[in-house]
């Protein structure tokens, strides 16, 4: 048997160094992505938004934690399903922050949740996409969706929508080790236990199903999904209607989708879209739809299997989530067939369109990655598409628009009066105003907490 020479020893890779180098190459960029995207999400909110609790964030999640505690509320159904991550953020915020900075802490942790989504998109898409730039561009999407600052960014109640952006990529990425498999399984449980709509992506579990390292991920998804289904059956979602004068039809859903989520990929000015429809009819919207469909088909035809799965999942997911939002909570503003231009101009709950626009932006990035090839024309098209997405994200960074939280009332400004109320009366809790600033939107805090300094 030949002896090992010193030269052979030098050439032989050190497994410890190899693992360390791979970890640094993957973890360091992911940490940078997390920090950067969290900061971007935070920067897109004005000081009033950061200091104001929004809707269910205050009235339901924060109040429930302070009144009943984490143990009693972590798996408490709300709106017909479980919301694990928002409950955890409410608990952490109430634990580490004093009353003056409660809302800002909730906002920061919600922004950090979006940053975590971006970092995970970067990590998981590295194993699915083939160009080195695409994972970074994919990670930039969540905090930079044009309409995101309008009651989506910085709120716990809408964080679960951002978590959904992870699902297609995570389910398509087959774990390369058992450690990765276990970590992915935990991630899947957290996401699925935060939003039942994650179950829409169940067909993606079939990708790589023959690899045993995918099985824990599948089992985690199915177990968490079963828990959500059982919750829906045991605690049905209450019927919600915003005074719709008639049923929302499939035609309303389709016309609304191509007029709102599809256009807000590129602009936040729905009044401009409305004017365009009033002046030129639906021809521009039809043209945009045709081009979008052509781009998706190009990705499916020219891409690899992962591209076909991802483009199909993101586009269909965008449409399904939009349809669910309109059909589950009908309103007159959703009856797009009864005056398209007017309904687009006055579309209020823009947060319903945000996650769908995010999925469409992800689809565009995946399409650019799919089209990339050796041929010069394909490279030119891919670069043009990637640059268009990047410019859209950058241009709208400061275009935050006016959000409901922009008018307050801030929690910080109410703390002195709340302390006086607690000190002057025999009471255990005190109610503080939040956004929307009307009944029944009130956050309930214990006097013991309010008096903390």
Tab-separated table of N, CA and C in Angstrom, residues 54-64 72-84 86-87 156-158 160 193-196 227-228 231-232 234-238 240 242 328 434 440-441:
chain	number	residue	atom	x	y	z
A	54	UNK	N	-51.900	48.868	15.219
A	54	UNK	CA	-52.892	48.786	14.157
A	54	UNK	C	-53.863	47.627	14.387
A	55	UNK	N	-55.135	47.942	14.408
A	55	UNK	CA	-56.237	46.972	14.364
A	55	UNK	C	-56.018	45.797	15.331
A	56	UNK	N	-56.010	44.573	14.776
A	56	UNK	CA	-55.920	43.372	15.603
A	56	UNK	C	-54.621	43.296	16.389
A	57	UNK	N	-53.577	43.978	15.929
A	57	UNK	CA	-52.308	43.954	16.657
A	57	UNK	C	-52.500	44.362	18.109
A	58	UNK	N	-53.233	45.466	18.312
A	58	UNK	CA	-53.441	45.954	19.670
A	58	UNK	C	-54.620	45.321	20.363
A	59	UNK	N	-55.771	45.393	19.700
A	59	UNK	CA	-57.007	44.946	20.355
A	59	UNK	C	-56.997	43.465	20.688
A	60	UNK	N	-56.390	42.648	19.825
A	60	UNK	CA	-56.482	41.204	20.002
A	60	UNK	C	-55.172	40.555	20.463
A	61	UNK	N	-54.072	40.804	19.765
A	61	UNK	CA	-52.843	40.093	20.095
A	61	UNK	C	-52.169	40.645	21.350
A	62	UNK	N	-51.899	41.953	21.377
A	62	UNK	CA	-51.243	42.546	22.544
A	62	UNK	C	-52.142	42.458	23.770
A	63	UNK	N	-53.404	42.835	23.618
A	63	UNK	CA	-54.343	42.788	24.750
A	63	UNK	C	-54.468	41.370	25.304
A	64	UNK	N	-54.592	40.401	24.427
A	64	UNK	CA	-54.754	39.010	24.870
A	64	UNK	C	-53.531	38.542	25.648
A	72	UNK	N	-51.947	30.802	27.571
A	72	UNK	CA	-53.375	30.670	27.274
A	72	UNK	C	-53.735	31.164	25.877
A	73	UNK	N	-52.837	31.916	25.245
A	73	UNK	CA	-53.200	32.543	23.964
A	73	UNK	C	-52.381	32.068	22.776
A	74	UNK	N	-51.243	31.379	23.007
A	74	UNK	CA	-50.352	31.029	21.900
A	74	UNK	C	-51.081	30.259	20.806
A	75	UNK	N	-51.934	29.331	21.208
A	75	UNK	CA	-52.675	28.531	20.224
A	75	UNK	C	-54.175	28.844	20.276
A	76	UNK	N	-54.505	30.058	20.672
A	76	UNK	CA	-55.905	30.480	20.696
A	76	UNK	C	-56.331	30.864	19.285
A	77	UNK	N	-57.423	30.311	18.782
A	77	UNK	CA	-57.876	30.671	17.425
A	77	UNK	C	-58.288	32.132	17.347
A	78	UNK	N	-58.031	32.726	16.217
A	78	UNK	CA	-58.506	34.083	15.958
A	78	UNK	C	-58.915	34.162	14.486
A	79	UNK	N	-60.153	34.594	14.253
A	79	UNK	CA	-60.649	34.679	12.884
A	79	UNK	C	-60.779	33.330	12.215
A	80	UNK	N	-60.865	32.259	13.002
A	80	UNK	CA	-61.053	30.933	12.430
A	80	UNK	C	-59.784	30.135	12.252
A	81	UNK	N	-58.624	30.693	12.619
A	81	UNK	CA	-57.390	29.910	12.473
A	81	UNK	C	-56.348	30.364	13.487
A	82	UNK	N	-55.264	29.610	13.558
A	82	UNK	CA	-54.180	29.909	14.486
A	82	UNK	C	-53.238	30.947	13.885
A	83	UNK	N	-52.654	31.785	14.739
A	83	UNK	CA	-51.695	32.801	14.284
A	83	UNK	C	-50.495	32.776	15.231
A	84	UNK	N	-49.648	31.800	15.045
A	84	UNK	CA	-48.552	31.534	15.968
A	84	UNK	C	-47.531	32.669	16.037
A	86	UNK	N	-47.575	35.964	15.055
A	86	UNK	CA	-48.042	37.209	15.679
A	86	UNK	C	-48.191	37.104	17.194
A	87	UNK	N	-48.666	35.963	17.684
A	87	UNK	CA	-48.797	35.778	19.131
A	87	UNK	C	-47.430	35.839	19.806
A	156	UNK	N	-48.291	43.015	12.931
A	156	UNK	CA	-48.322	41.570	13.186
A	156	UNK	C	-49.437	40.902	12.400
A	157	UNK	N	-50.573	41.590	12.298
A	157	UNK	CA	-51.730	40.979	11.659
A	157	UNK	C	-51.508	40.692	10.180
A	158	UNK	N	-50.598	41.441	9.547
A	158	UNK	CA	-50.310	41.201	8.126
A	158	UNK	C	-48.967	40.525	7.897
A	160	UNK	N	-48.233	37.521	8.626
A	160	UNK	CA	-48.444	36.166	8.118
A	160	UNK	C	-48.547	36.148	6.591
A	193	UNK	N	-48.760	27.273	10.896
A	193	UNK	CA	-49.562	27.580	12.077
A	193	UNK	C	-49.847	29.070	12.219
A	194	UNK	N	-49.382	29.862	11.251
A	194	UNK	CA	-49.663	31.291	11.260
A	194	UNK	C	-50.642	31.703	10.173
A	195	UNK	N	-50.875	30.849	9.183
A	195	UNK	CA	-51.806	31.201	8.106
A	195	UNK	C	-52.272	29.940	7.384
A	196	UNK	N	-53.565	29.715	7.393
A	196	UNK	CA	-54.125	28.535	6.721
A	196	UNK	C	-53.913	28.576	5.214
A	227	UNK	N	-53.732	20.686	12.022
A	227	UNK	CA	-54.108	21.505	13.182
A	227	UNK	C	-54.921	22.720	12.754
A	228	UNK	N	-54.548	23.339	11.646
A	228	UNK	CA	-55.308	24.491	11.146
A	228	UNK	C	-56.696	24.080	10.685
A	231	UNK	N	-58.856	23.482	13.593
A	231	UNK	CA	-59.240	24.757	14.209
A	231	UNK	C	-60.379	25.416	13.446
A	232	UNK	N	-60.283	25.388	12.125
A	232	UNK	CA	-61.332	25.981	11.296
A	232	UNK	C	-62.664	25.270	11.523
A	234	UNK	N	-63.561	23.501	14.256
A	234	UNK	CA	-64.028	23.694	15.634
A	234	UNK	C	-64.411	25.148	15.922
A	235	UNK	N	-63.703	26.073	15.272
A	235	UNK	CA	-63.964	27.503	15.508
A	235	UNK	C	-64.127	28.197	14.159
A	236	UNK	N	-65.256	28.032	13.507
A	236	UNK	CA	-65.440	28.590	12.158
A	236	UNK	C	-65.230	30.095	12.124
A	237	UNK	N	-64.685	30.556	11.028
A	237	UNK	CA	-64.483	31.997	10.859
A	237	UNK	C	-65.845	32.682	10.790
A	238	UNK	N	-66.048	33.720	11.559
A	238	UNK	CA	-67.339	34.425	11.504
A	238	UNK	C	-67.537	35.106	10.158
A	240	UNK	N	-68.046	37.810	7.618
A	240	UNK	CA	-67.717	39.238	7.633
A	240	UNK	C	-68.152	39.859	6.320
A	242	UNK	N	-68.627	43.884	4.528
A	242	UNK	CA	-68.531	45.340	4.652
A	242	UNK	C	-69.667	46.013	3.880
A	328	UNK	N	-64.110	36.211	0.826
A	328	UNK	CA	-64.372	35.951	2.247
A	328	UNK	C	-64.926	37.185	2.940
A	434	UNK	N	-56.052	53.298	19.565
A	434	UNK	CA	-55.163	52.800	18.536
A	434	UNK	C	-55.774	53.129	17.180
A	440	UNK	N	-64.614	49.299	17.902
A	440	UNK	CA	-64.141	48.749	19.179
A	440	UNK	C	-62.624	48.584	19.228
A	441	UNK	N	-61.883	49.408	18.478
A	441	UNK	CA	-60.443	49.226	18.383
A	441	UNK	C	-59.743	49.914	19.555
